[in-house]
CSV table of C-alpha atoms in Angstrom, one decimal:
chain,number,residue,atom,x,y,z
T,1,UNK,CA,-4.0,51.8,108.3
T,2,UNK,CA,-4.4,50.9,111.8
T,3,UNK,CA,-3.0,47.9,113.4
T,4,UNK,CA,-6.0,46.5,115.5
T,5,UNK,CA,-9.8,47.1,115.0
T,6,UNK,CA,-10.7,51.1,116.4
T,7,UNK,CA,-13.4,51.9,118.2
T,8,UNK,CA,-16.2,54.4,116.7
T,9,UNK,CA,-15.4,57.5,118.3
T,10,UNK,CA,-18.7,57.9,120.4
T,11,UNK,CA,-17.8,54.7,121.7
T,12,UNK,CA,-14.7,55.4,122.8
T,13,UNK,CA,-15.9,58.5,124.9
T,14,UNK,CA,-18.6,56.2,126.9
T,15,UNK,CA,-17.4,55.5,130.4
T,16,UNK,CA,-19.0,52.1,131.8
T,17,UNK,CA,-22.0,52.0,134.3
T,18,UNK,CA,-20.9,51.9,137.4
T,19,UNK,CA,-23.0,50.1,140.2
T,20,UNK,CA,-23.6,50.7,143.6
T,21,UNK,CA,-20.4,49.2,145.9
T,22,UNK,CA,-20.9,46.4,148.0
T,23,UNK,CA,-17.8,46.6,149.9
T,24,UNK,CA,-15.2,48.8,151.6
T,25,UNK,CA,-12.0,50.0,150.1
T,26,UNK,CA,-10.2,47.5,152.3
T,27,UNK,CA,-12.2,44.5,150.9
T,28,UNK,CA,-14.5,44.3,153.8
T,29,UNK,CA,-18.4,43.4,152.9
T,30,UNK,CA,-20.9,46.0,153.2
T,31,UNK,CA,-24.3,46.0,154.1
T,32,UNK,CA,-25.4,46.9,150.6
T,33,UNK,CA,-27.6,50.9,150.8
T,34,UNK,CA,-26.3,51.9,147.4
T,35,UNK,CA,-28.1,49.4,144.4
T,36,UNK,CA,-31.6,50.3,145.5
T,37,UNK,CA,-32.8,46.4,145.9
T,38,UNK,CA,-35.9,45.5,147.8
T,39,UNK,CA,-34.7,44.6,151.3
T,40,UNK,CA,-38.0,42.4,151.7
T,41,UNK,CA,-36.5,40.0,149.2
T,42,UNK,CA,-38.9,39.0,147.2
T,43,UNK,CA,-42.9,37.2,146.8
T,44,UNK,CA,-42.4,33.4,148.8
T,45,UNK,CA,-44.1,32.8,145.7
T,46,UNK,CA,-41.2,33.7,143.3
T,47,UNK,CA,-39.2,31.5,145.7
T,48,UNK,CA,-41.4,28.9,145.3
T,49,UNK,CA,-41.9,29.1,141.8
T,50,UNK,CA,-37.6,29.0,141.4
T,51,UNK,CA,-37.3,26.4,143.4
T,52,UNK,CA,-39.6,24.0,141.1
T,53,UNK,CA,-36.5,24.0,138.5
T,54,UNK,CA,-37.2,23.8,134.8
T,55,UNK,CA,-35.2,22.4,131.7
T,56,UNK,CA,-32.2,24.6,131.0
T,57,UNK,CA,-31.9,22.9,127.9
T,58,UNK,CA,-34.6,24.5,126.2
T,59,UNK,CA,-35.2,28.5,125.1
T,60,UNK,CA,-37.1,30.1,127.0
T,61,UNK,CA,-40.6,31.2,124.9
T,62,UNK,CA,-38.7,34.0,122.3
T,63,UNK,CA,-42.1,36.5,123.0
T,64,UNK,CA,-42.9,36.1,126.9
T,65,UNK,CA,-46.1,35.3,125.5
T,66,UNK,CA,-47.2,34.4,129.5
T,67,UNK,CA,-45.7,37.2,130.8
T,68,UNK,CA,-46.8,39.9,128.9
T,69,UNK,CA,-50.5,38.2,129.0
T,70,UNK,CA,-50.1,38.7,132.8
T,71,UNK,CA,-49.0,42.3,132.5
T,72,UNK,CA,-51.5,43.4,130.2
T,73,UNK,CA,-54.4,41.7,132.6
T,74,UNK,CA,-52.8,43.5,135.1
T,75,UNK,CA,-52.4,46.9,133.6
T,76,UNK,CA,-55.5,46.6,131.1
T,77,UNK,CA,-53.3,46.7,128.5
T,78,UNK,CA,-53.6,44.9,125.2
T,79,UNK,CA,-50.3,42.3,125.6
T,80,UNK,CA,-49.7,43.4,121.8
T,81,UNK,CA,-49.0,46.7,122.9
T,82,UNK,CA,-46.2,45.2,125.4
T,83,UNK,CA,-42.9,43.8,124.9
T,84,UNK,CA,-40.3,42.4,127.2
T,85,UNK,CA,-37.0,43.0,127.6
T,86,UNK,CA,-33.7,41.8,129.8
T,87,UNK,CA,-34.7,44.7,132.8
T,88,UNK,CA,-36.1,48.2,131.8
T,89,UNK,CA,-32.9,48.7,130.4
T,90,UNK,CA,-33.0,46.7,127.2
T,91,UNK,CA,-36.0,48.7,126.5
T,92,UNK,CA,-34.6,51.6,127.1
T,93,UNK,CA,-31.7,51.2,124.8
T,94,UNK,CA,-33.9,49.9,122.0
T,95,UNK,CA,-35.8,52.9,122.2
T,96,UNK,CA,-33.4,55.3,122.2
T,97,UNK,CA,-31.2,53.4,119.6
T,98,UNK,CA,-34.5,53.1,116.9
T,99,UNK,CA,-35.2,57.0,117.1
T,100,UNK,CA,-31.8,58.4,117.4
T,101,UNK,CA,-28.2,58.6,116.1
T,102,UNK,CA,-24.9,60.7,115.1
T,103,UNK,CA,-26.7,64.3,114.7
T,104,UNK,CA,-29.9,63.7,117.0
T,105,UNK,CA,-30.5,65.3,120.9
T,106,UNK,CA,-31.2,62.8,123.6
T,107,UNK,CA,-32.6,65.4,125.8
T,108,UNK,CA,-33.8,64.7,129.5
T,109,UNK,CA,-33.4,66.4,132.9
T,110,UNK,CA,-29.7,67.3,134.4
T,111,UNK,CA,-29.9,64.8,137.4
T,112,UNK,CA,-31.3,61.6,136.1
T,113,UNK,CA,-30.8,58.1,135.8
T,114,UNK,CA,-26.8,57.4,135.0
T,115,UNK,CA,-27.8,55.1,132.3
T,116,UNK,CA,-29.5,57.6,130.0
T,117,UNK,CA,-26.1,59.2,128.7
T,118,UNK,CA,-25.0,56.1,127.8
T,119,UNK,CA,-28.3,55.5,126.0
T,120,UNK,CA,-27.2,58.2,123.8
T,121,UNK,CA,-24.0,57.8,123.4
T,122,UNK,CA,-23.6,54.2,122.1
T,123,UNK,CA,-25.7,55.5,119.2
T,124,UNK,CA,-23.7,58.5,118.5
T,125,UNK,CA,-25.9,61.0,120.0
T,126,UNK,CA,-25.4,63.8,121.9
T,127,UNK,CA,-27.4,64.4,125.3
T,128,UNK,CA,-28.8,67.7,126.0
T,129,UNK,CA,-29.4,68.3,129.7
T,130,UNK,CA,-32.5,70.5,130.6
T,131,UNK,CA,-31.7,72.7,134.1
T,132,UNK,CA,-33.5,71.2,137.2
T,133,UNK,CA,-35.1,73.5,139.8
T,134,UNK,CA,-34.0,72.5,142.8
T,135,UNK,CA,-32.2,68.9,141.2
T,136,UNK,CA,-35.7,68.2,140.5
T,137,UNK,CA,-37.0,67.9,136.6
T,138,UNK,CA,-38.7,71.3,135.4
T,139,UNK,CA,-41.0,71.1,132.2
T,140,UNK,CA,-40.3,74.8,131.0
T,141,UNK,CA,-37.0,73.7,131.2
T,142,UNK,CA,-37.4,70.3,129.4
T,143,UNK,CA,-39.0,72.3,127.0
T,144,UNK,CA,-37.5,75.0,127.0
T,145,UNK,CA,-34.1,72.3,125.6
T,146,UNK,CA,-36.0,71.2,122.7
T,147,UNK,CA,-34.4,71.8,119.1
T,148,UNK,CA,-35.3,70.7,115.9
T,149,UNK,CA,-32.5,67.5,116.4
T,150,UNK,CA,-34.5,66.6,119.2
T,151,UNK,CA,-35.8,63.4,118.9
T,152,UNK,CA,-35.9,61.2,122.2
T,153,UNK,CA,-37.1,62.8,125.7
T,154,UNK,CA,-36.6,60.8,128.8
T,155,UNK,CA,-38.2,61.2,131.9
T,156,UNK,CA,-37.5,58.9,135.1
T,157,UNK,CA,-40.6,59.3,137.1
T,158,UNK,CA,-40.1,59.3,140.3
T,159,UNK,CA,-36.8,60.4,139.2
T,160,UNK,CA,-33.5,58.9,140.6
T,161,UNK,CA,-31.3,60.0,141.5
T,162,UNK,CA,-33.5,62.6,142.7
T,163,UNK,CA,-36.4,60.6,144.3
T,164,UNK,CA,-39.3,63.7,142.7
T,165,UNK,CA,-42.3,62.7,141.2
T,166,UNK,CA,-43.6,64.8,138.5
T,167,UNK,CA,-47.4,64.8,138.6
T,168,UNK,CA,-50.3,63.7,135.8
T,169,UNK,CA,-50.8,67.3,134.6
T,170,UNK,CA,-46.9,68.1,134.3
T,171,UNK,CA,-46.2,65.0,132.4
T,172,UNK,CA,-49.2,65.7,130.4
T,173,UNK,CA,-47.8,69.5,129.9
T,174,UNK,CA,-44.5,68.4,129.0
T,175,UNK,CA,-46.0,65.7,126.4
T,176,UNK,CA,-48.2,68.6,124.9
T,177,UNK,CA,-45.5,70.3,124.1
T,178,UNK,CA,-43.4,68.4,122.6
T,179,UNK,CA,-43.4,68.1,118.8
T,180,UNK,CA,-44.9,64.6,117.7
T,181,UNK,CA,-42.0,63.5,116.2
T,182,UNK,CA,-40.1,63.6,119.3
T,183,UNK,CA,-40.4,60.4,121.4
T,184,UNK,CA,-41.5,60.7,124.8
T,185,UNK,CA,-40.1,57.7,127.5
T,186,UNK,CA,-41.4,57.7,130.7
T,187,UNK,CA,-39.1,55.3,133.1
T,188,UNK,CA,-41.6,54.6,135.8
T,189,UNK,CA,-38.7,52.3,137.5
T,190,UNK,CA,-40.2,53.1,140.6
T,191,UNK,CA,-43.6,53.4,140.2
T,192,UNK,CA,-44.7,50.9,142.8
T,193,UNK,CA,-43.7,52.9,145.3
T,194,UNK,CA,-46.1,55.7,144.6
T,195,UNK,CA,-49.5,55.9,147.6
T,196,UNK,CA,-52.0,53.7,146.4
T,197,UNK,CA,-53.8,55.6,143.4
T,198,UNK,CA,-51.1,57.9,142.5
T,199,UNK,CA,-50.3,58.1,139.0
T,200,UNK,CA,-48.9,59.7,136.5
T,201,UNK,CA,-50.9,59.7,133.5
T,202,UNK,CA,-47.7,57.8,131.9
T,203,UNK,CA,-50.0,54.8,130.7
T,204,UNK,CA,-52.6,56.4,129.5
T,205,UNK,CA,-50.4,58.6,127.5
T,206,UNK,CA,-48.7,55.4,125.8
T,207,UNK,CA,-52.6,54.3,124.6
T,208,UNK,CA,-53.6,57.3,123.4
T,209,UNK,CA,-50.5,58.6,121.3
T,210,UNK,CA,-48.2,57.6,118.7
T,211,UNK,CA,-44.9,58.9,120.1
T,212,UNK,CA,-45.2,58.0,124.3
T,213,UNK,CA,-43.4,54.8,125.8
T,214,UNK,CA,-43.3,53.5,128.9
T,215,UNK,CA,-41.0,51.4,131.1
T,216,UNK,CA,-40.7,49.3,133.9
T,217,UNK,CA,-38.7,46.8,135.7
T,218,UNK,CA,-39.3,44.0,138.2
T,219,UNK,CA,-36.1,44.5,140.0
T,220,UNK,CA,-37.7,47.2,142.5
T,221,UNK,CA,-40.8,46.6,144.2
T,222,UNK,CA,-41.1,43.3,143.2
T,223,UNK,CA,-37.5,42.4,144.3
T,224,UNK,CA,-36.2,40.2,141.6
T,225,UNK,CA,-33.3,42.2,140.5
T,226,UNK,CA,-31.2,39.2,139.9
T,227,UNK,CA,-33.6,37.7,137.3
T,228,UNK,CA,-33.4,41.1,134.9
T,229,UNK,CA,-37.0,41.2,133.7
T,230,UNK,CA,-38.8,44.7,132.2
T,231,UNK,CA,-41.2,46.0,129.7
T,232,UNK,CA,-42.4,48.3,128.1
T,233,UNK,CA,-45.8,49.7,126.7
T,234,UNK,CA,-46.5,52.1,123.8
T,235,UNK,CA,-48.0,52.4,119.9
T,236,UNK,CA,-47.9,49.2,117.9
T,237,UNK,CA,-44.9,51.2,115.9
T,238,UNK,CA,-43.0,51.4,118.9
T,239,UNK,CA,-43.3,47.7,120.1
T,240,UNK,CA,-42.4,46.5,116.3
T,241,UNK,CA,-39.3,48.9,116.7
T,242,UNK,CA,-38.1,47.5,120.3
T,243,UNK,CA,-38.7,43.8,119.1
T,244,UNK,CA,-36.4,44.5,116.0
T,245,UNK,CA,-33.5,45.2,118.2
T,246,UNK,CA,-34.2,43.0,121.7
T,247,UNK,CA,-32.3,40.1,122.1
T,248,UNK,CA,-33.7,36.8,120.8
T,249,UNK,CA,-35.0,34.8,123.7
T,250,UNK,CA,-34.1,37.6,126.0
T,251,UNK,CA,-36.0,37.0,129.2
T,252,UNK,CA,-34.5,33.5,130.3
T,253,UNK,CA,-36.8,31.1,131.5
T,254,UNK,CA,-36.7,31.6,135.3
T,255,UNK,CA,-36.8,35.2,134.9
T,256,UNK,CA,-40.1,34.5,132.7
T,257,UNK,CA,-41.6,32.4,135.4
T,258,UNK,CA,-40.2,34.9,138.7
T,259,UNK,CA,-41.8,37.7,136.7
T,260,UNK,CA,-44.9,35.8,136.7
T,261,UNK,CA,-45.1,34.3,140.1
T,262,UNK,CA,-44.1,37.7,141.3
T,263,UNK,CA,-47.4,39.3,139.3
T,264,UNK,CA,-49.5,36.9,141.4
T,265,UNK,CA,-48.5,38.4,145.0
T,266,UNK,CA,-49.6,41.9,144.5
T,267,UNK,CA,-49.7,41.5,148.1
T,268,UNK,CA,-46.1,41.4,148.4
T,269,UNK,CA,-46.1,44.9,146.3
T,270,UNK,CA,-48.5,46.3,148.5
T,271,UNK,CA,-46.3,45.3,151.6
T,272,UNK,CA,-43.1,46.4,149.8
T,273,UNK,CA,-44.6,50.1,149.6
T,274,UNK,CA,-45.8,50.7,152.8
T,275,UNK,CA,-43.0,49.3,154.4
T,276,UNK,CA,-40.5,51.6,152.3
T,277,UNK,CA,-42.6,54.7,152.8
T,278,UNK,CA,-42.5,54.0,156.7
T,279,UNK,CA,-38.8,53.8,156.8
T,280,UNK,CA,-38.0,56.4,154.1
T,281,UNK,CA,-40.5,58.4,156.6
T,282,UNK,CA,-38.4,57.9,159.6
T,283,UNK,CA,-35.2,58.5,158.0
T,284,UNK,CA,-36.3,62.2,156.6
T,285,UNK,CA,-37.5,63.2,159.4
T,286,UNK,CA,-34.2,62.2,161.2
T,287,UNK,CA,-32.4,64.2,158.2
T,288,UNK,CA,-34.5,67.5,158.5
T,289,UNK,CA,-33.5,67.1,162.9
T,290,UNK,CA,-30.0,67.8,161.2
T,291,UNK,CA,-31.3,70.5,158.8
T,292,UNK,CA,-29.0,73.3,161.5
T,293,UNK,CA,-26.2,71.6,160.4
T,294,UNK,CA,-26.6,71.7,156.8
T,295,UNK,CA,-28.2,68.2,155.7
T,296,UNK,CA,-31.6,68.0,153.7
T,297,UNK,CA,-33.0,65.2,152.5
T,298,UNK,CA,-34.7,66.0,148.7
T,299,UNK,CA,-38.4,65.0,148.9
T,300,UNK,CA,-38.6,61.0,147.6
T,301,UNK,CA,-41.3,58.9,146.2
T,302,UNK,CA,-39.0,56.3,145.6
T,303,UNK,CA,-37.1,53.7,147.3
T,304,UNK,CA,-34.5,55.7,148.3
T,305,UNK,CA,-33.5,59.4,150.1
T,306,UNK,CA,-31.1,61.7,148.4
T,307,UNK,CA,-29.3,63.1,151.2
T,308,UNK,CA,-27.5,66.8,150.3
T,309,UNK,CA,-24.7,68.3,152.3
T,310,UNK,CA,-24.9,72.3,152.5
T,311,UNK,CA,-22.4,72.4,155.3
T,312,UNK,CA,-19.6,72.1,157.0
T,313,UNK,CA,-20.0,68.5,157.0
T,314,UNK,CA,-18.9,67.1,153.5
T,315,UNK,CA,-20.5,64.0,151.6
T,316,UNK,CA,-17.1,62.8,150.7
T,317,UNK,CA,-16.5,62.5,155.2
T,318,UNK,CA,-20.0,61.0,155.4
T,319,UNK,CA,-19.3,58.0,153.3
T,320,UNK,CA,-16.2,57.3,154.7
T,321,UNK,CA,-17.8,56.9,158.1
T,322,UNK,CA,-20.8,54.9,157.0
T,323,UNK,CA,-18.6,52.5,155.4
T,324,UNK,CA,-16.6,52.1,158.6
T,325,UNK,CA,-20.0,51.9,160.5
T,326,UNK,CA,-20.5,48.5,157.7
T,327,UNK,CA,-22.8,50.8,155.1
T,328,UNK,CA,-22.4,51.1,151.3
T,329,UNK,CA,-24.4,54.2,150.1
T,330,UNK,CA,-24.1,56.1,146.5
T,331,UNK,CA,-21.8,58.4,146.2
T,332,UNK,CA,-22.3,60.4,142.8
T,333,UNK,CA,-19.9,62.8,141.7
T,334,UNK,CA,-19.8,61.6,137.8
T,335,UNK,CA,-23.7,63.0,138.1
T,336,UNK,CA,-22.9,65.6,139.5
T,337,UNK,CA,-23.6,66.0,142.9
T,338,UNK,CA,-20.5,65.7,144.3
T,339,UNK,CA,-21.8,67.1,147.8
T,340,UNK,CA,-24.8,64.3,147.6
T,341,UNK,CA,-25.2,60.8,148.8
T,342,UNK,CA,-28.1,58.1,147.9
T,343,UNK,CA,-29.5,56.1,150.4
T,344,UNK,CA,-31.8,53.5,149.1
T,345,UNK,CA,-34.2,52.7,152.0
T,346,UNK,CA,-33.4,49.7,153.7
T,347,UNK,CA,-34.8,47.8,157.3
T,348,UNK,CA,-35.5,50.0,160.0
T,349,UNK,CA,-32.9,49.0,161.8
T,350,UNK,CA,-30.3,50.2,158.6
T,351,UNK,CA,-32.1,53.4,158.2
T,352,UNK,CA,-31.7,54.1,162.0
T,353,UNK,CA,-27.7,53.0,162.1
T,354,UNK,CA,-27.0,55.6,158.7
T,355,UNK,CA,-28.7,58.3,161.1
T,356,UNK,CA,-26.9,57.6,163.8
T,357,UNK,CA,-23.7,58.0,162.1
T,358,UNK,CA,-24.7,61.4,160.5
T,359,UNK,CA,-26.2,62.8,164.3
T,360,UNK,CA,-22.6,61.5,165.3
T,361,UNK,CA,-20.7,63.5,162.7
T,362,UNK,CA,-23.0,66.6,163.6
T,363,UNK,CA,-22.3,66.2,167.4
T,364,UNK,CA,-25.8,65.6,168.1
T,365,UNK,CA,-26.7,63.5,170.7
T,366,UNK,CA,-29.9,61.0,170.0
């Protein structure tokens, strides 16, 4: 008999999340390139609407009755079909924990979001990991993964690490060949980012079909990270599933009420994108001046720039000397891509100081 509660073995094998760093091995703050925040802040409106206080006393409303009203008017989406969760990640989890366990296949592309093995393995799972083309998701390959334990597929689109987008007809591809048993997620974490009218059928796909959810957070474009707000949108079977195992009163109440004054200021989103797609602009085209010297930067429809060294320069020296320059950026070996580092987009000004410090490395002159 053991001598102190033990831990389920799948359990035991999970290591943590691990979040972007915010300072420097010696303790000193860094300018923070690594969590992939908004670094417009957020709506004045959200700030406002904090500001105004409310009763801490109280629960917050148990079904984000408000919020999901607002989403749904938004997204022409019945509200029913919505449900609410502490970020995209609750929803995530709930999804993945209602459809799988010991014996099933989480199955979703080898570079993807760091959170999805741990999806799979608090529930005893095992994750299958389809090969990328070019560290970008490949449907055949998705596909080509699927077994008969398959039950869960997740898809970050735009993906991150990556930054890819997979278009309307591939996501549509890799949905029609699925099995309908199998549940499809489509994390569109970073949809908001995408030009104005670019989609990826993701939506439409969660109306029309029994087995497709969707996901997405407030903590990206609209820049309220801190308040942990997302939902998600699928089948009416889906929705009862994910409300079975959220949290009771899981949105607090400010989050409820930044979520809702952040809805209001679409503007804000609009600003947020064009903004980020200027810089992210700026910044690639600074990357591919160094493509003689072994960097590329992946192609990105997201808030951030994957930033591969093919070189003789290695990631591991690149850090180091953006941290001293007063720069965290993501380093991700555990995801393999050891010889990789994330740069979420930041100012101009950021964007500009990371290249100078890579154009110094190179011994390339400005």
């Amino acid at each position: 008999m053991a001598d102190r509660p033990t831990l389920k073995p799948w359990i035991e094998a999970i290591h943590a999340y691990v979040p972007g760093k915010s300072k420097a091995a010696d303790g000193r703050p860094l300018v923070k390139l690594s969590a992939n925040e908004n670094p417009l802040g957020c709506s004045p409106k959200v700030i406002e609407t904090l500001a105004g206080g409310h009763e801490p006393n109280l629960y917050p409303d148990p079904d984000a009755t408000q919020l999901r009203e607002a989403i749904g008017a938004l997204h022409g989406i019945d509200p029913a079909r919505i449900v609410c969760g502490t970020g995209s990640g609750e929803c995530l989890h709930g999804a993945v924990q209602a459809f799988a366990g010991p014996g099933d296949e989480v199955l979703f592309s080898l570079y993807s979001f760091s959170l999805y093995p741990l999806l799979a393995h608090k529930v005893g799972a095992e994750v299958v990991l389809a090969e990328d083309a070019d560290y970008a998701p490949d449907v055949d390959n998705m596909l080509a993964a699927v077994t008969g334990r398959t039950r869960v597929v997740l898809l970050d689109n735009p993906n991150n690490p990556i930054g890819t987008f997979l278009p309307r007809a591939e996501v549509e591809r890799l949905h029609a060949g699925l099995p309908k048993d199998v549940l499809l997620v489509v994390d569109q974490a970073y949809a908001e980012f995408l030009p104005e009218g670019e989609d990826d059928g993701g939506m439409d796909l969660a109306a029309r079909h029994d087995n497709v959810l969707v996901t997405r957070t407030f903590a990206k474009a609209y820049g309220i990270a801190g308040e942990r707000v997302g939902w998600a949108t699928g089948a009416p079977h889906l929705i009862d599933a994910l409300n079975r195992l959220r949290g009771a009163f899981n949105v607090t109440a400010s989050g409820q009420r930044a979520a809702l004054a952040a809805l209001s200021d679409q503007d804000f989103v609009a600003k947020s994108r064009d903004a980020n797609a200027a810089a992210r602009a700026r910044f690639v085209d600074q990357i591919a001046a160094l493509g003689n010297h072994g960097l590329r930067a992946l192609p990105s429809e997201a808030n951030f720039v994957l930033v591969v060294f093919e070189g003789d320069l290695a990631a591991t020296t690149a850090l180091d000397a953006i941290a001293e320059a007063g720069y965290a950026v993501r380093h991700l070996p555990r995801q393999g891509l050891p010889q990789a580092l994330r740069v979420t987009v930041g100012t101009p000004e950021q964007m500009d100081a990371i290249a100078a410090v890579l154009r110094d490395l190179c011994g390339v002159s400005a």
